[in-house]
């Protein structure tokens, strides 16, 4: 059982931008910080922008920042819009059909649906603030002085 | 987010054998009932046998049956031994390493681990008896009179 890399990266982008505390960050910088592909991140950032989590400032010195306060970004809500499917087993995706004989009497599907609800309800208990930790040590880890690029760094604190 | 087909099939095999109520069933018969590959099922059945859920009676008229009462088969426990990984995101599988800069301060991993616990704890609340339903309608659906093969059917009820 796993989440998509898309969800993983989306959460990491939000963590990075939360740790940056409003300082504009670039996709290249976030990709470098996590050692992941900037190309993949571009799609993730585009999706997060469409969903209202991230906003882009264009032009020289531009970049990304959170579009809402970290405490208004719920982890469960993010995962709900970044996972492409919560079909835990094949039959979640199909309507009643001939593929599974037991569909009309199947309790397993209900059991899995409840387990999925419990999973998401747990994540609903976290906001981005929780992921950043009380002392914001992530900012120090992610944005050390030797960071490869720090656009608009002077305006960061 | 999804379970492996292996887990899906394992649960369906157990449901089938539970519905059969001790009557010996064959892999071919279970595969036909669900419209899935007998080859895949063979590996699943082998694993379930190794884990003590299923036992095999060899020879003519032989087949499979549950190795324990349905109420002693916990759904959460089954999923724990049929899923090959619960690494919800990549970093669950790695030790602390250079791949993710935030690993040592990461709260996300804890949040996901708790969500996974909630998922499995929900499934822990179900036994195979629950999946079979109170009136065992699955037996009627899975094993209609026109079923393709009914070895030892005379001894089934």
Coordinates of C-alpha atoms in Angstrom, one line a residue:
Chain A
X1 CA 0.0 0.0 0.0
X2 CA 1.5 3.3 -0.9
X3 CA 0.7 6.9 -1.9
X4 CA 1.7 8.2 -5.3
X5 CA 5.0 10.0 -5.7
X6 CA 2.7 12.9 -6.8
X7 CA 1.2 13.2 -3.3
X8 CA 4.6 12.7 -1.7
X9 CA 6.1 15.5 -3.7
X10 CA 3.1 17.8 -3.2
X11 CA 3.4 17.5 0.6
X12 CA 7.1 18.1 0.4
X13 CA 6.6 21.2 -1.8
X14 CA 4.1 22.5 0.8
X15 CA 6.6 21.7 3.7
X16 CA 9.3 23.6 1.8
X17 CA 7.2 26.6 1.2
X18 CA 5.9 26.6 4.7
X19 CA 9.5 26.4 6.0
X20 CA 10.4 29.3 3.7
X21 CA 7.9 31.5 5.6
X22 CA 6.8 33.6 2.7
X23 CA 10.2 33.9 1.0
X24 CA 9.7 33.1 -2.7
X25 CA 11.2 29.8 -3.7
X26 CA 11.9 28.3 -7.1
X27 CA 11.1 24.8 -8.4
X28 CA 14.8 24.2 -9.1
X29 CA 15.7 25.1 -5.5
X30 CA 13.0 22.7 -4.1
X31 CA 14.0 19.9 -6.4
X32 CA 17.6 20.4 -5.3
X33 CA 16.7 20.4 -1.6
X34 CA 15.0 17.0 -1.9
X35 CA 17.1 15.5 -4.6
X36 CA 14.1 15.0 -6.9
X37 CA 13.3 15.8 -10.5
X38 CA 12.4 19.4 -11.3
X39 CA 10.2 18.2 -14.1
X40 CA 8.0 16.1 -11.8
X41 CA 7.8 19.0 -9.4
X42 CA 6.6 21.3 -12.1
X43 CA 3.5 19.2 -12.6
X44 CA 3.0 19.0 -8.9
X45 CA 3.3 22.7 -8.4
X46 CA 0.9 23.4 -11.2
X47 CA -1.7 21.2 -9.6
X48 CA -1.1 22.8 -6.2
X49 CA -1.6 26.2 -7.7
X50 CA -4.8 25.1 -9.4
X51 CA -6.1 23.8 -6.1
X52 CA -5.3 27.1 -4.4
X53 CA -2.4 26.0 -2.2
X54 CA 0.4 27.7 -4.0
X55 CA 0.8 31.0 -5.8
X56 CA 3.4 32.0 -8.3
X57 CA 5.0 35.4 -8.7
X58 CA 6.3 35.9 -12.2
X59 CA 9.4 37.7 -13.4
X60 CA 12.9 38.2 -12.2
X61 CA 13.2 37.4 -8.6
X62 CA 9.8 35.6 -8.8
X63 CA 9.0 32.2 -7.4
X64 CA 6.5 30.3 -5.4
X65 CA 4.9 30.7 -2.0
X66 CA 1.9 29.4 -0.1
X67 CA -1.4 30.9 -1.2
X68 CA -2.9 30.4 2.3
X69 CA -1.5 30.3 5.9
X70 CA 0.1 27.0 6.9
X71 CA -2.6 26.4 9.5
X72 CA -5.3 26.6 6.8
X73 CA -3.6 23.8 4.8
X74 CA -5.1 20.5 5.9
X75 CA -3.0 17.4 5.2
X76 CA -6.0 15.1 4.6
X77 CA -7.5 17.7 2.2
X78 CA -4.2 17.9 0.3
X79 CA -3.9 14.1 -0.1
X80 CA -7.5 13.9 -1.3
X81 CA -6.7 16.2 -4.2
X82 CA -3.3 14.8 -5.0
X83 CA -4.0 11.1 -5.0
X84 CA -5.4 10.1 -8.4
X85 CA -7.4 7.2 -6.9
X86 CA -8.5 5.8 -3.6
X87 CA -9.6 2.5 -5.3
X88 CA -8.0 0.2 -2.8
X89 CA -9.0 -2.8 -4.8
X90 CA -10.0 -3.1 -8.5
X91 CA -13.8 -3.3 -7.8
X92 CA -13.8 0.3 -6.2
X93 CA -13.4 1.6 -9.8
X94 CA -16.0 -0.5 -11.5
X95 CA -19.7 -0.2 -11.2
X96 CA -21.7 -3.3 -10.5
X97 CA -20.7 -5.6 -13.3
X98 CA -19.9 -9.1 -14.2
X99 CA -16.3 -8.9 -13.1
X100 CA -16.7 -9.8 -9.5
X101 CA -19.5 -12.3 -8.7
X102 CA -19.7 -11.3 -5.0
X103 CA -20.1 -7.6 -5.6
X104 CA -23.7 -7.3 -4.5
X105 CA -23.1 -9.1 -1.2
X106 CA -19.5 -7.8 -0.6
X107 CA -18.8 -6.6 2.9
X108 CA -15.0 -6.4 2.2
X109 CA -15.6 -3.3 0.1
X110 CA -17.3 -1.6 3.1
X111 CA -14.6 -2.7 5.4
X112 CA -11.9 -1.2 3.1
X113 CA -13.9 2.0 2.7
X114 CA -14.1 2.4 6.5
X115 CA -10.4 1.7 6.8
X116 CA -9.7 4.4 4.1
X117 CA -11.9 6.9 6.0
X118 CA -9.9 6.2 9.1
X119 CA -6.7 6.8 7.2
X120 CA -7.9 10.1 5.8
X121 CA -9.5 11.2 9.1
X122 CA -6.1 10.8 10.8
X123 CA -4.5 13.0 8.2
X124 CA -7.4 15.5 8.6
X125 CA -6.0 16.0 12.1
X126 CA -2.8 17.6 10.8
X127 CA -2.2 20.9 9.2
X128 CA 0.9 22.1 7.5
X129 CA 1.9 23.8 10.8
X130 CA 2.1 20.4 12.4
X131 CA 4.3 19.1 9.6
X132 CA 6.7 22.0 10.1
X133 CA 7.1 21.2 13.8
X134 CA 7.0 23.7 16.6
X135 CA 10.5 25.1 16.3
X136 CA 10.6 25.1 12.5
X137 CA 13.9 23.2 12.3
X138 CA 13.0 22.3 8.7
X139 CA 13.8 25.9 7.6
X140 CA 17.3 25.4 8.9
X141 CA 17.7 22.0 7.3
X142 CA 16.2 22.9 3.9
X143 CA 17.6 26.4 3.5
X144 CA 21.2 26.4 4.8
X145 CA 23.5 29.3 3.9
X146 CA 25.1 27.1 1.1
X147 CA 21.8 26.5 -0.6
X148 CA 22.3 26.4 -4.4
X149 CA 20.0 29.4 -5.1
X150 CA 18.2 31.8 -2.8
X151 CA 16.2 34.3 -4.9
X152 CA 15.0 37.3 -3.0
X153 CA 16.8 35.9 0.1
X154 CA 17.2 39.4 1.5
X155 CA 13.5 39.7 1.9
X156 CA 13.0 36.3 3.6
X157 CA 13.0 37.1 7.3
Chain B
X1 CA -3.6 4.6 -2.9
X2 CA -4.4 1.0 -3.4
X3 CA -3.8 -2.5 -2.0
X4 CA -1.9 -5.0 -4.2
X5 CA -3.9 -7.4 -6.3
X6 CA -2.2 -10.1 -4.2
X7 CA -4.1 -8.9 -1.1
X8 CA -7.3 -8.4 -3.0
X9 CA -7.1 -12.0 -4.3
X10 CA -6.1 -13.4 -0.9
X11 CA -9.1 -11.9 0.8
X12 CA -11.4 -13.2 -2.0
X13 CA -9.9 -16.7 -1.7
X14 CA -10.7 -16.6 2.1
X15 CA -14.2 -15.3 1.4
X16 CA -14.8 -18.1 -1.1
X17 CA -13.5 -20.8 1.3
X18 CA -15.5 -19.3 4.1
X19 CA -18.6 -19.3 2.0
X20 CA -17.9 -23.0 1.1
X21 CA -18.2 -23.9 4.8
X22 CA -15.6 -26.6 4.8
X23 CA -16.4 -28.1 1.4
X24 CA -13.2 -28.6 -0.5
X25 CA -12.8 -26.1 -3.4
X26 CA -10.3 -26.0 -6.2
X27 CA -8.2 -23.0 -7.5
X28 CA -9.8 -23.4 -10.9
X29 CA -13.2 -23.1 -9.3
X30 CA -12.3 -20.0 -7.3
X31 CA -10.6 -18.4 -10.3
X32 CA -13.8 -19.0 -12.4
X33 CA -16.1 -17.6 -9.7
X34 CA -14.2 -14.3 -9.6
X35 CA -13.1 -14.3 -13.3
X36 CA -9.4 -14.0 -12.3
X37 CA -6.3 -15.8 -13.3
X38 CA -5.7 -19.3 -11.8
X39 CA -2.0 -18.7 -12.1
X40 CA -2.1 -15.7 -9.9
X41 CA -4.4 -17.5 -7.4
X42 CA -1.9 -20.3 -7.1
X43 CA 0.7 -18.0 -5.6
X44 CA -1.8 -16.4 -3.4
X45 CA -3.1 -19.8 -2.1
X46 CA 0.5 -21.0 -1.5
X47 CA 1.1 -17.9 0.6
X48 CA -2.1 -18.3 2.5
X49 CA -1.2 -21.9 3.2
X50 CA 2.3 -20.9 4.5
X51 CA 0.7 -18.4 6.7
X52 CA -1.7 -21.0 8.2
X53 CA -4.9 -19.7 6.7
X54 CA -5.6 -22.4 4.2
X55 CA -4.9 -26.1 4.1
X56 CA -4.7 -28.4 1.1
X57 CA -6.1 -31.9 0.8
X58 CA -4.2 -33.8 -2.0
X59 CA -5.4 -36.4 -4.4
X60 CA -8.6 -37.1 -6.3
X61 CA -11.5 -35.1 -4.8
X62 CA -9.0 -33.0 -3.0
X63 CA -8.8 -29.2 -2.8
X64 CA -8.6 -26.3 -0.4
X65 CA -10.3 -25.3 2.8
X66 CA -9.8 -22.8 5.6
X67 CA -7.2 -24.0 8.1
X68 CA -8.9 -22.1 11.0
X69 CA -12.5 -21.1 11.8
X70 CA -13.7 -18.0 10.0
X71 CA -14.0 -16.1 13.2
X72 CA -10.3 -16.7 13.9
X73 CA -9.3 -15.1 10.6
X74 CA -8.7 -11.4 11.2
X75 CA -8.9 -9.1 8.1
X76 CA -6.2 -6.7 9.4
X77 CA -3.9 -9.6 10.1
X78 CA -4.4 -11.0 6.6
X79 CA -3.6 -7.7 5.0
X80 CA -0.5 -7.3 7.1
X81 CA 0.9 -10.6 5.6
X82 CA -0.3 -10.2 2.1
X83 CA 0.8 -6.6 1.3
X84 CA 4.4 -6.6 0.3
X85 CA 5.0 -3.1 1.6
X86 CA 3.4 -0.5 3.8
X87 CA 5.9 2.1 2.7
X88 CA 3.3 4.9 1.9
X89 CA 6.0 7.1 0.6
X90 CA 9.6 6.3 -0.6
X91 CA 11.3 7.4 2.6
X92 CA 9.6 4.7 4.6
X93 CA 11.8 2.2 2.9
X94 CA 15.1 3.9 3.3
X95 CA 17.1 4.4 6.5
X96 CA 18.3 7.9 7.2
X97 CA 20.3 8.8 4.1
X98 CA 21.1 11.7 1.8
X99 CA 18.0 11.2 -0.3
X100 CA 15.6 13.4 1.7
X101 CA 17.1 16.4 3.4
X102 CA 14.3 16.8 5.9
X103 CA 14.3 13.2 7.2
X104 CA 15.5 14.0 10.7
X105 CA 12.9 16.6 11.3
X106 CA 10.1 15.1 9.3
X107 CA 6.7 15.0 11.0
X108 CA 5.0 13.9 7.7
X109 CA 6.3 10.4 8.2
X110 CA 4.8 10.2 11.7
X111 CA 1.5 11.5 10.4
X112 CA 1.4 8.9 7.6
X113 CA 2.4 6.1 10.0
X114 CA -0.5 7.1 12.3
X115 CA -2.9 7.1 9.4
X116 CA -1.7 3.7 8.4
X117 CA -2.2 2.4 11.9
X118 CA -5.8 3.8 11.8
X119 CA -6.3 2.0 8.5
X120 CA -5.1 -1.4 9.8
X121 CA -6.8 -0.9 13.2
X122 CA -10.1 -0.6 11.3
X123 CA -9.5 -3.8 9.4
X124 CA -8.5 -5.4 12.7
X125 CA -12.2 -4.9 13.7
X126 CA -13.3 -7.4 11.1
X127 CA -13.0 -11.2 10.9
X128 CA -13.8 -13.4 7.9
X129 CA -17.2 -14.0 9.5
X130 CA -18.1 -10.3 9.1
X131 CA -17.0 -10.4 5.4
X132 CA -19.3 -13.4 4.8
X133 CA -22.3 -11.5 6.1
X134 CA -24.8 -12.7 8.6
X135 CA -27.0 -14.7 6.2
X136 CA -24.1 -16.1 4.2
X137 CA -25.6 -15.0 0.8
X138 CA -22.1 -15.2 -0.7
X139 CA -22.4 -19.0 -0.7
X140 CA -25.5 -18.8 -2.9
X141 CA -23.8 -16.3 -5.2
X142 CA -20.5 -18.0 -5.5
X143 CA -21.7 -21.6 -5.6
X144 CA -24.8 -21.8 -7.7
X145 CA -26.1 -25.1 -8.9
X146 CA -24.6 -24.5 -12.4
X147 CA -21.1 -23.8 -10.9
X148 CA -18.4 -25.2 -13.4
X149 CA -17.0 -27.7 -11.0
X150 CA -18.1 -28.9 -7.6
X151 CA -15.6 -31.5 -6.3
X152 CA -16.9 -33.4 -3.3
X153 CA -20.1 -31.5 -3.5
X154 CA -22.1 -34.3 -1.9
X155 CA -20.1 -33.8 1.3
X156 CA -20.7 -30.0 1.4
X157 CA -23.7 -29.5 3.7

